XYZ file of C-alpha atoms in Angstrom:
490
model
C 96.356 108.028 84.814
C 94.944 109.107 81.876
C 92.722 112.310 81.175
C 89.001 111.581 81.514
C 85.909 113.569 79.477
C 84.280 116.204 80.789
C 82.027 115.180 83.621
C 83.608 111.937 83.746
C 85.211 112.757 87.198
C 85.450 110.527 90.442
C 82.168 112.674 92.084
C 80.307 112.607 88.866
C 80.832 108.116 89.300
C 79.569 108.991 93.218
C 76.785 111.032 91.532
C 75.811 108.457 89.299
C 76.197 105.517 91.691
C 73.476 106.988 93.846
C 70.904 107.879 90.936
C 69.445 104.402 91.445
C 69.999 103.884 87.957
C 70.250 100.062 86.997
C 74.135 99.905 86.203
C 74.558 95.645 85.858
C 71.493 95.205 83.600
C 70.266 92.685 85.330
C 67.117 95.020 87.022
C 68.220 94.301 90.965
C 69.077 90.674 90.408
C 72.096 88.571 92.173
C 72.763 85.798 89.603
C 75.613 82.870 90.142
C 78.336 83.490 86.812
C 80.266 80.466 85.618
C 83.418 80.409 83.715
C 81.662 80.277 80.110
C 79.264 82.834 81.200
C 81.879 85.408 82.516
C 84.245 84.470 78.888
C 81.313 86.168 77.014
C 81.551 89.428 78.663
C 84.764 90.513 77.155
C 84.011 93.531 75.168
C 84.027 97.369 76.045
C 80.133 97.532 75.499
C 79.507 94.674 77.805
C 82.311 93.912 80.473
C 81.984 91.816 83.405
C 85.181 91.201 85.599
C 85.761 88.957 88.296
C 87.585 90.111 91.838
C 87.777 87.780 94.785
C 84.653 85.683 93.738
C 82.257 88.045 92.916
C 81.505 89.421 89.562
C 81.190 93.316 88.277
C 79.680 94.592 85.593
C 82.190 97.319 84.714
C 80.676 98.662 81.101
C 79.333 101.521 82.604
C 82.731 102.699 84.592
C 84.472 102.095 82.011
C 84.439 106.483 81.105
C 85.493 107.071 85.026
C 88.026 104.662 85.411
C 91.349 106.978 86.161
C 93.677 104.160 84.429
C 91.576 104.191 80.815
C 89.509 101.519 79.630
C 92.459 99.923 78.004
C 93.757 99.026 81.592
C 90.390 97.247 82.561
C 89.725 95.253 79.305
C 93.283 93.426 80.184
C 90.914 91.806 82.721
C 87.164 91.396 80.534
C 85.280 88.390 81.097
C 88.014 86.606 83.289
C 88.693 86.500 86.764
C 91.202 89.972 87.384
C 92.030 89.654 91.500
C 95.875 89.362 90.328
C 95.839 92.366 87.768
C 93.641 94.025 90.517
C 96.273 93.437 92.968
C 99.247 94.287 91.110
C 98.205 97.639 89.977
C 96.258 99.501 92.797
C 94.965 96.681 95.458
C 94.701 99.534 97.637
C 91.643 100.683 96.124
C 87.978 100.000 98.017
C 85.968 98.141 94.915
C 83.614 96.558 96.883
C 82.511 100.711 98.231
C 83.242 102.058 94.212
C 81.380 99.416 92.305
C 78.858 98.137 94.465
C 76.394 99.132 92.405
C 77.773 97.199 89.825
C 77.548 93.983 91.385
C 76.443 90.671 88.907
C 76.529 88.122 91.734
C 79.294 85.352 92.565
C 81.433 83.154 90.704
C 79.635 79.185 90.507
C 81.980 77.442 92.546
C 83.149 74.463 90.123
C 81.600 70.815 90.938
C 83.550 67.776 92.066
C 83.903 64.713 89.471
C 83.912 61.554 91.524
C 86.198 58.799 90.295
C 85.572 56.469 88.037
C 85.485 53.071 88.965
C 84.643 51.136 92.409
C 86.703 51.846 94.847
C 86.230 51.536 98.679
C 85.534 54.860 100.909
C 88.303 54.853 103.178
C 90.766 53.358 99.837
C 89.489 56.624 97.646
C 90.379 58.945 100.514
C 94.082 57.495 100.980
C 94.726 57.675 97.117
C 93.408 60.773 97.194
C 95.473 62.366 99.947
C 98.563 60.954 99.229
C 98.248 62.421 95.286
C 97.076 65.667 96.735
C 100.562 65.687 98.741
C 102.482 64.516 96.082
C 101.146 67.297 93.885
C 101.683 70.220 96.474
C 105.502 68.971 97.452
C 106.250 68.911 94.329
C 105.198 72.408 93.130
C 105.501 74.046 96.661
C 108.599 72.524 97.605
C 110.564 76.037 98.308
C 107.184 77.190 100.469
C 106.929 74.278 102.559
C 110.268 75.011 103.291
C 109.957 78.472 103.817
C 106.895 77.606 106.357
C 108.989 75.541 108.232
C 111.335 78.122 108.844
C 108.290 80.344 109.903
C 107.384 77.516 113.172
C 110.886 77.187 114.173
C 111.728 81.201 114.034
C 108.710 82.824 115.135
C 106.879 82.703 118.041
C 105.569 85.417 121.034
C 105.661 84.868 124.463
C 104.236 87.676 127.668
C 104.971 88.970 131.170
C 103.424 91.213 133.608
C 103.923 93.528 136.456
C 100.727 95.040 138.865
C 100.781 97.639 136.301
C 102.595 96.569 133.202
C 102.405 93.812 130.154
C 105.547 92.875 127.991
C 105.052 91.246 125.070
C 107.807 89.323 123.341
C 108.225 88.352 119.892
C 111.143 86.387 118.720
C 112.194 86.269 115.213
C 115.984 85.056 114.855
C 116.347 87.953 112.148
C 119.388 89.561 112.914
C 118.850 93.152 110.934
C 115.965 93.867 112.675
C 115.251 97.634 113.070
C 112.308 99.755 113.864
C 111.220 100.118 110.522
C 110.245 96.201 110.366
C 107.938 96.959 113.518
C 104.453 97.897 113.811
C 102.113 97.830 116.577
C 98.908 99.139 117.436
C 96.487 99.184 120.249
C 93.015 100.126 119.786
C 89.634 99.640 120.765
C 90.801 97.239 123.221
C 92.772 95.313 120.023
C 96.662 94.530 119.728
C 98.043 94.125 116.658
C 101.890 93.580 116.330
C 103.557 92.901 113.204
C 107.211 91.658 111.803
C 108.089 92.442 108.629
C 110.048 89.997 106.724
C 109.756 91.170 102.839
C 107.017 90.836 101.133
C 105.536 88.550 104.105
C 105.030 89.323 107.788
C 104.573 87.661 111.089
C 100.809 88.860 112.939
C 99.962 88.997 116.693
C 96.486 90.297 116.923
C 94.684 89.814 120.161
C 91.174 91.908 121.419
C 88.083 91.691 123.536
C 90.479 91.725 127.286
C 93.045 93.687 125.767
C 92.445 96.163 128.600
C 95.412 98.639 127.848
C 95.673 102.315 128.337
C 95.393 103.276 124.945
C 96.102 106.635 125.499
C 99.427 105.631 127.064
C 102.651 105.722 125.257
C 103.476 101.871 124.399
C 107.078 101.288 124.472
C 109.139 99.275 121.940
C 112.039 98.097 122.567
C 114.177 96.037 119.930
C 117.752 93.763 120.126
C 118.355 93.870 116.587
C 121.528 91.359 116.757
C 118.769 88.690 117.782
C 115.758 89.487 116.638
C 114.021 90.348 119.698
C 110.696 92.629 119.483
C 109.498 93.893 123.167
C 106.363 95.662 122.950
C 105.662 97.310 126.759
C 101.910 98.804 127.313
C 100.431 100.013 130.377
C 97.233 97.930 131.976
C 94.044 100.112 133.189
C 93.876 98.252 136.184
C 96.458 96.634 138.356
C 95.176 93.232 138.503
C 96.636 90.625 137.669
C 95.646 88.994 134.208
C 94.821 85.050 133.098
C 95.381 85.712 129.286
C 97.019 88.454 127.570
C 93.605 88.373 125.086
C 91.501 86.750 122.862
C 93.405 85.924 119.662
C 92.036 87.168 116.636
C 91.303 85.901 112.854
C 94.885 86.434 111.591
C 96.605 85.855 114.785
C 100.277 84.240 114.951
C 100.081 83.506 110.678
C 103.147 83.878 108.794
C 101.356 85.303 105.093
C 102.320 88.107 102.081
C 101.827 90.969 103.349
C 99.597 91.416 100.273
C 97.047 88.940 101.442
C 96.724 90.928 105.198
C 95.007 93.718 103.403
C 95.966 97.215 104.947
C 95.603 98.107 108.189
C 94.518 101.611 109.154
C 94.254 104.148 112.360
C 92.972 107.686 112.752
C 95.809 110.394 112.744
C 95.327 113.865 113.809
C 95.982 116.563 111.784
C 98.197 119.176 113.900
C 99.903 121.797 111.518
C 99.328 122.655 107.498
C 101.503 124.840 106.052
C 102.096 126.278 102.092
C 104.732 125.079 100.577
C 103.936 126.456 97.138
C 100.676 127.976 95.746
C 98.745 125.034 95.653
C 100.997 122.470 97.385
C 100.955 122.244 101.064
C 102.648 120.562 103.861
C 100.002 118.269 106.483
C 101.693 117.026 109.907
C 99.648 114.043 110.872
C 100.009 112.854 114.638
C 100.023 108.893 114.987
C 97.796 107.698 118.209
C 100.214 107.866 121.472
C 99.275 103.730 121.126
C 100.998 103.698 117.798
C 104.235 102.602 117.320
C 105.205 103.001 112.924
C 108.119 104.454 110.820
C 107.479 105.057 107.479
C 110.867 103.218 105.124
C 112.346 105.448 102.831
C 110.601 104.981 99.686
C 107.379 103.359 100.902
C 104.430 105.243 100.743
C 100.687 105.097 102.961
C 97.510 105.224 102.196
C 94.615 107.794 103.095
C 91.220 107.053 103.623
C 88.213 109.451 103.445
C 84.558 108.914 103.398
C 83.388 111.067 100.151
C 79.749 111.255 99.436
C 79.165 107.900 101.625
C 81.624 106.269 99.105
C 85.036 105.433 101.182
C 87.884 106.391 98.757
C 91.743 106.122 99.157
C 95.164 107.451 97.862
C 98.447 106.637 98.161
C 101.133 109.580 99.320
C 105.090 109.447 100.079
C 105.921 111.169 103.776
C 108.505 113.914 103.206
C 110.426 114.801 106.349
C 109.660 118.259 107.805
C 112.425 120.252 106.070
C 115.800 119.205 104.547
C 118.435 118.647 106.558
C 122.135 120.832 105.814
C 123.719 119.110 108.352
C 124.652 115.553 107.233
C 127.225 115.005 109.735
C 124.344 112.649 111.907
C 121.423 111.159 110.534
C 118.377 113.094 110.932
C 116.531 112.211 114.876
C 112.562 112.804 114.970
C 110.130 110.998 117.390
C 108.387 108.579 114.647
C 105.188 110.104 115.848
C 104.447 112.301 113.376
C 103.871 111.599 109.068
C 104.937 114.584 106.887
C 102.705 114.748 103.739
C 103.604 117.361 100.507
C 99.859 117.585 98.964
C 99.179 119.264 95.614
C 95.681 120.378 96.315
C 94.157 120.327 92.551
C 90.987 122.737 92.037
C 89.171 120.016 90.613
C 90.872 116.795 92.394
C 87.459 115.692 94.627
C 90.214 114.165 97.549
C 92.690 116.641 97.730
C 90.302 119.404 98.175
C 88.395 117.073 100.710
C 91.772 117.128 102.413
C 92.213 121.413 102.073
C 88.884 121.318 103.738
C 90.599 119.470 106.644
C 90.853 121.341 110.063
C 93.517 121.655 112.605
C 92.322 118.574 115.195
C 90.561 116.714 112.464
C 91.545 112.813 111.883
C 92.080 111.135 108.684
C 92.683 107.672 108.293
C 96.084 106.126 107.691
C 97.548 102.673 106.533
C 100.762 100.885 107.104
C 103.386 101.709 104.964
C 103.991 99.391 101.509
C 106.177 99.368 98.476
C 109.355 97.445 97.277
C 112.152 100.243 97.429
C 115.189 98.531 98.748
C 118.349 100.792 100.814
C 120.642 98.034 99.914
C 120.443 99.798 96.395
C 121.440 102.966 97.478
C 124.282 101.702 99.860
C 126.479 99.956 96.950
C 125.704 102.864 94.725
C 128.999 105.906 93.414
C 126.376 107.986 91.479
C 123.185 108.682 92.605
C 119.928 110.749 89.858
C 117.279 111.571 91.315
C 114.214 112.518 87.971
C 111.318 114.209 89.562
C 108.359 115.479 88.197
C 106.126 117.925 90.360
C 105.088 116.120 93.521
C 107.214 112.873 92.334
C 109.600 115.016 94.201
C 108.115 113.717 97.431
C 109.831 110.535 97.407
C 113.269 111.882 96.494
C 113.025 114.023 100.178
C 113.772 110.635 102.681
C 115.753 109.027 100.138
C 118.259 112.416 99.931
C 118.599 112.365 103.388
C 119.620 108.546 103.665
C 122.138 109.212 101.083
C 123.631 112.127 102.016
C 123.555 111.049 106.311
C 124.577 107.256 105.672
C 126.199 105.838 102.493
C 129.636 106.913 102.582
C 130.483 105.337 99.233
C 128.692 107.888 97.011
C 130.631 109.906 94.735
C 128.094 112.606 93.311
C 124.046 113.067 93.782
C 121.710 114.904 91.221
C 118.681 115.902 91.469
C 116.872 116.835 88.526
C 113.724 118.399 88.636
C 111.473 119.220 86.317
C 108.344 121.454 86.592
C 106.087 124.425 84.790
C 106.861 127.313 86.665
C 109.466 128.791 88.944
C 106.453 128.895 91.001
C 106.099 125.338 91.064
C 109.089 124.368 91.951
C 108.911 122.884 95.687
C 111.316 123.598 98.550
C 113.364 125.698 95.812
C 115.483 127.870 98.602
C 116.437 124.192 100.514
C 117.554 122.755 97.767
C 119.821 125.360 96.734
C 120.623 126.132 99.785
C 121.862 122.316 100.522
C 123.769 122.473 96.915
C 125.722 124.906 98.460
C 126.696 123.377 102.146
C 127.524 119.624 100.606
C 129.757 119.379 97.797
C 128.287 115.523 96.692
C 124.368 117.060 95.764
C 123.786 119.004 92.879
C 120.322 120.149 91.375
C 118.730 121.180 88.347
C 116.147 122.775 87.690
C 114.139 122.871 84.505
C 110.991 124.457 83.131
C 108.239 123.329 80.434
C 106.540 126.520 80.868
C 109.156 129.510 82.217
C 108.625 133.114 82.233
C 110.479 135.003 79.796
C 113.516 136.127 82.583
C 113.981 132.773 83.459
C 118.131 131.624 82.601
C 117.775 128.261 83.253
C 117.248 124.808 81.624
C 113.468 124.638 79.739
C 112.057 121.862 78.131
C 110.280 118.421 78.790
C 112.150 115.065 79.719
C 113.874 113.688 76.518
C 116.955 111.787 75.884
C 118.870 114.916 75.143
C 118.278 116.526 78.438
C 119.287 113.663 80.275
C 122.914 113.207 78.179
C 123.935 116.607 79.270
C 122.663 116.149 83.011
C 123.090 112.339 83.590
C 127.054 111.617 83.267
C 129.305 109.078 85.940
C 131.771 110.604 88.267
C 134.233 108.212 86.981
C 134.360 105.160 83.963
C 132.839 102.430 85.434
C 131.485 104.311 88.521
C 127.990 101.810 89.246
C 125.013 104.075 88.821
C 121.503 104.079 90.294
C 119.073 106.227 88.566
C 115.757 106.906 90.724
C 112.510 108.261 88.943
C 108.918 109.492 89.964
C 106.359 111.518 88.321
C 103.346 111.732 86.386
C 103.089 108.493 84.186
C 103.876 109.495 81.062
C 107.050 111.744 82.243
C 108.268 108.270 84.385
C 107.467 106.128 80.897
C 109.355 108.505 78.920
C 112.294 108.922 81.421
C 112.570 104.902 81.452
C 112.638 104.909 77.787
C-alpha cells in the first residue's frame, strides 16, 4: 500500500460513488469498446481498463486506489483480468467501480475462409486444425485432465436417517486441511484440494439436511478417501442425493472457482495490545474447514451498501509451551489478531462488531508450502507489527513437528514496547524450548528501553541472522508492511 492524500480514503471513494456524479464521462451511457478503442485510454488523465469483459473507466480512482496509480497504469488501455488476479483477485470490482462502468469489450468477428470449400469439408479442416493446435500447446493439460476422470469421482449411501457421501481421489497425503465442505441453504458443496486446482461437488434445491447438525468427516488418507456424513430432516428415503449445481464434479484452478464464503459468529474479543485485538469466529456446526499454516481468509462486510473485503492470517488462541504433542483444537473456531486503526473504515467496522454478530468468511488461499519448513536446520522468522500473525501457526508447526531444526528466530520489529504483541508468550516460550529465540527491536523506544532500536537494514540482520552450523540449509520467512518486506528481501 501506499499512503493516500487527505480525503482520499476508502469511505471518501463510497462517498463519492454515491454523489451521482458522472465518473466514466460518457453521461449514463453503456458503449461496446474494441481493442483500438481501449489502446487509446492509456494515460493517468484518461484510463480505461479491461476485467473479465467489461471495461472501467478508472481516471477518477486513480487518488483512492490503496496500491498507487503506478500499480493500475501497468494495466491502462489493455485488458488487466491477469494483473487483477495476481495481485488482489479477492477484491469485489464489480461493487467498488460500478460506477465506473464504460460498457463491454466488442467480441472480435469471425473471418470466413477464403476460397470454395464445401460445408461439411470446412468444418472437418477446421476441427482437426483446432485439435492439432490445442494438443500441441496443451499437451501436459490434456494429460493432467485425464488423470482428473480416472482419479476423481463421488459416489452416496443412505440410512432412514443418514446420507454418506463418498469422494475418491487416489491421493495418498490426504489430510483434513485439503477438505472443505459446507451445507447451507439446502446447498452441498464439497471440495478436494489438489494445489492450485480442486475437485467440486456442489449439489442444492433437495439437499434436505439438518444444517444445524454437526456433519461428520471422515478421511483414509493412505487412499484418498473423503466421507462426508450429514443428517437428513426427514427419514425418508431419497431418489437423488440433489440437484447438481453450475460447477458441480469440475476439476479447475482454484483461482477460477472464485471464493466461497459463510457467515461466522463472532463469540469472544479480547485486547491483545492497545489497539490490536483478538476475534474468535465460530464456523456454522454444517461447516467442516481448517485453515493451512500460512494461508490466510478473507472477510466480507457490507460498508455504506458497497461490499468490501480483506484478507487476515488466523493465529491460534495462545502459544503453545508445551511442544511435546502438536497442538489439538476442534477446527471450529478461526482466531483473528486485528489492528483496529482509528481511521481504517473496515477495521473499525469490525470494533463495532458485537458478541453474536456474523461476518462473512472465505476459504482459505495462498501458496505457503510445509514441505519447506520440514527439510529446513535454521528457521527466521522477520515480522513487522501484525505480519507477526502469520509467524503464530507456522511456530507451532515447527516447534510440535519438524524434528530436523537446529535453531528458530524470531525477529520482531515494532514502535513501541507497547506494540509489541503477545510479548510475555514469547518470552516466556524462549525460556521453556531451547531451539526458539526472539528479538525484539524498536523504531520508536522510550528512553529506558535496553534493547535493539532501529529499522530493518542489512546490518541488523548480519548480527541477528547467522546458521547454526556451515552449510546448515536456511529458510528465512518474512511479513510486514510492504516496504519493511521489500527492504528485508533486498
Amino acid at each position: 500500500q501506499v499512503p493516500l492524500k487527505p480525503g482520499r480514503s476508502l469511505m471518501d471513494w463510497i462517498r463519492l460513488t454515491k454523489s451521482g456524479k458522472d465518473l466514466t464521462g460518457l453521461k449514463g451511457r453503456l458503449i461496446e469498446v474494441t481493442e483500438d478503442e481501449l489502446a487509446k485510454h492509456n494515460k493517468k488523465e484518461d484510463c480505461w481498463i479491461c476485467i473479465r469483459g467489461f471495461v472501467y473507466n478508472v481516471t477518477p480512482y486513480m487518488e483512492y486506489h490503496p496500491g498507487g496509480e503506478d500499480e493500475l497504469m501497468k494495466a491502462a488501455g489493455t485488458d488487466g483480468t491477469d494483473l487483477f488476479d495476481q495481485v488482489h483477485r479477492w477484491v469485489n470490482y464489480e461493487s467498488m467501480l460500478k460506477e465506473c462502468l464504460v460498457g463491454r469489450m466488442a467480441v472480435k468477428p469471425i473471418t470466413a475462409p477464403k476460397g470454395e470449400v464445401l460445408k461439411n469439408e470446412m468444418v472437418s479442416i477446421m476441427f482437426y486444425s483446432k485439435l492439432n493446435i490445442f494438443w500441441y500447446a496443451q499437451r501436459k493439460y490434456i494429460f493432467f485432465y485425464l488423470l482428473y476422470f480416472l482419479f476423481y469421482s463421488y459416489d452416496w449411501f443412505q440410512t432412514d436417517s443418514l446420507i454418506t457421501i463418498v469422494i475418491y481421489t487416489k491421493l495418498k497425503d490426504m489430510n483434513a486441511e485439503l477438505v472443505i465442505v459446507d451445507c447451507q441453504d439446502k446447498r452441498l458443496r464439497g471440495e478436494i484440494i489438489v494445489g492450485d486446482h480442486s475437485y467440486l461437488v456442489e449439489l442444492g434445491k433437495d439437499c434436505n439436511f439438518y444444517e444445524t447438525f454437526p456433519l461428520l468427516v471422515n478421511i483414509a488418507e493412505k487412499v484418498g478417501k473423503v466421507e462426508v456424513i450429514l443428517k437428513k430432516k426427514d427419514n425418508v428415503h431419497w431418489k437423488m442425493l440433489g440437484q447438481p449445481l453450475g460447477s458441480h464434479n469440475t476439476f479447475i484452478k482454484r483461482t477460477d472457482r472464485g471464493l466461497f464464503y459463510r457467515k461466522c459468529k463472532l463469540v469472544s474479543k479480547t485486547e491483545v495490545t492497545h489497539d490490536t485485538k483478538l476475534l474468535c469466529l465460530m464456523l456454522p456446526k454444517s461447516t467442516h474447514l481448517r485453515v493451512p499454516t500460512g494461508q490466510h481468509v478473507y472477510l466480507k462486510q457490507i460498508i455504506a451498501g458497497t461490499e468490501v473485503v480483506k484478507p487476515y492470517t488466523p493465529v491460534l488462541p495462545f502459544l503453545p509451551l508445551d511442544f511435546k504433542e502438536p497442538l489439538r483444537h476442534d477446527g471450529a473456531r478461526i482466531y483473528l489478531m486485528i489492528k483496529i486503526y482509528s481511521c481504517g473504515l473496515f477495521t473499525q467496522a469490525l470494533d463495532r462488531l458485537q458478541i453474536g454478530d456474523y461476518i462473512s468468511v472465505s476459504n482459505p488461499e495462498g501458496n505457503f508450502m510445509k514441505s519447506q519448513v520440514q527439510t529446513s536446520e535454521d528457521l527466521f522468522l522477520l515480522a513487522a507489527g501484525t505480519g507477526f500473525t502469520p509467524m503464530v501457526k507456522l511456530l507451532n508447526f515447527a516447534l510440535t513437528e519438524v524434528s530436523c531444526l537446529r535453531t528458530v528466530k524470531l525477529i520482531f520489529f515494532n514502535k513501541t514496547e507497547d506494540d509489541i504483541l503477545w510479548r510475555n508468550q514469547l518470552e516466556q516460550l524462549a525460556l521453556e524450548d531451547e531451539r526458539f529465540e526472539v528479538q525484539f527491536i524498536l523504531s520508536q523506544p522510550r528512553e529506558d528501553w535496553v534493547g535493539k532500536q532501529g529499522k530493518i537494514s542489512s546490518s541488523l540482520l548480519s548480527e541477528f541472522v547467522k546458521r547454526s552450523r556451515k552449510d546448515s540449509k536456511v529458510l528465512i520467512c518474512i511479513c510486514g508492511p510492504t516496504p519493511f518486506t521489500e527492504q528485508g528481501v533486498q
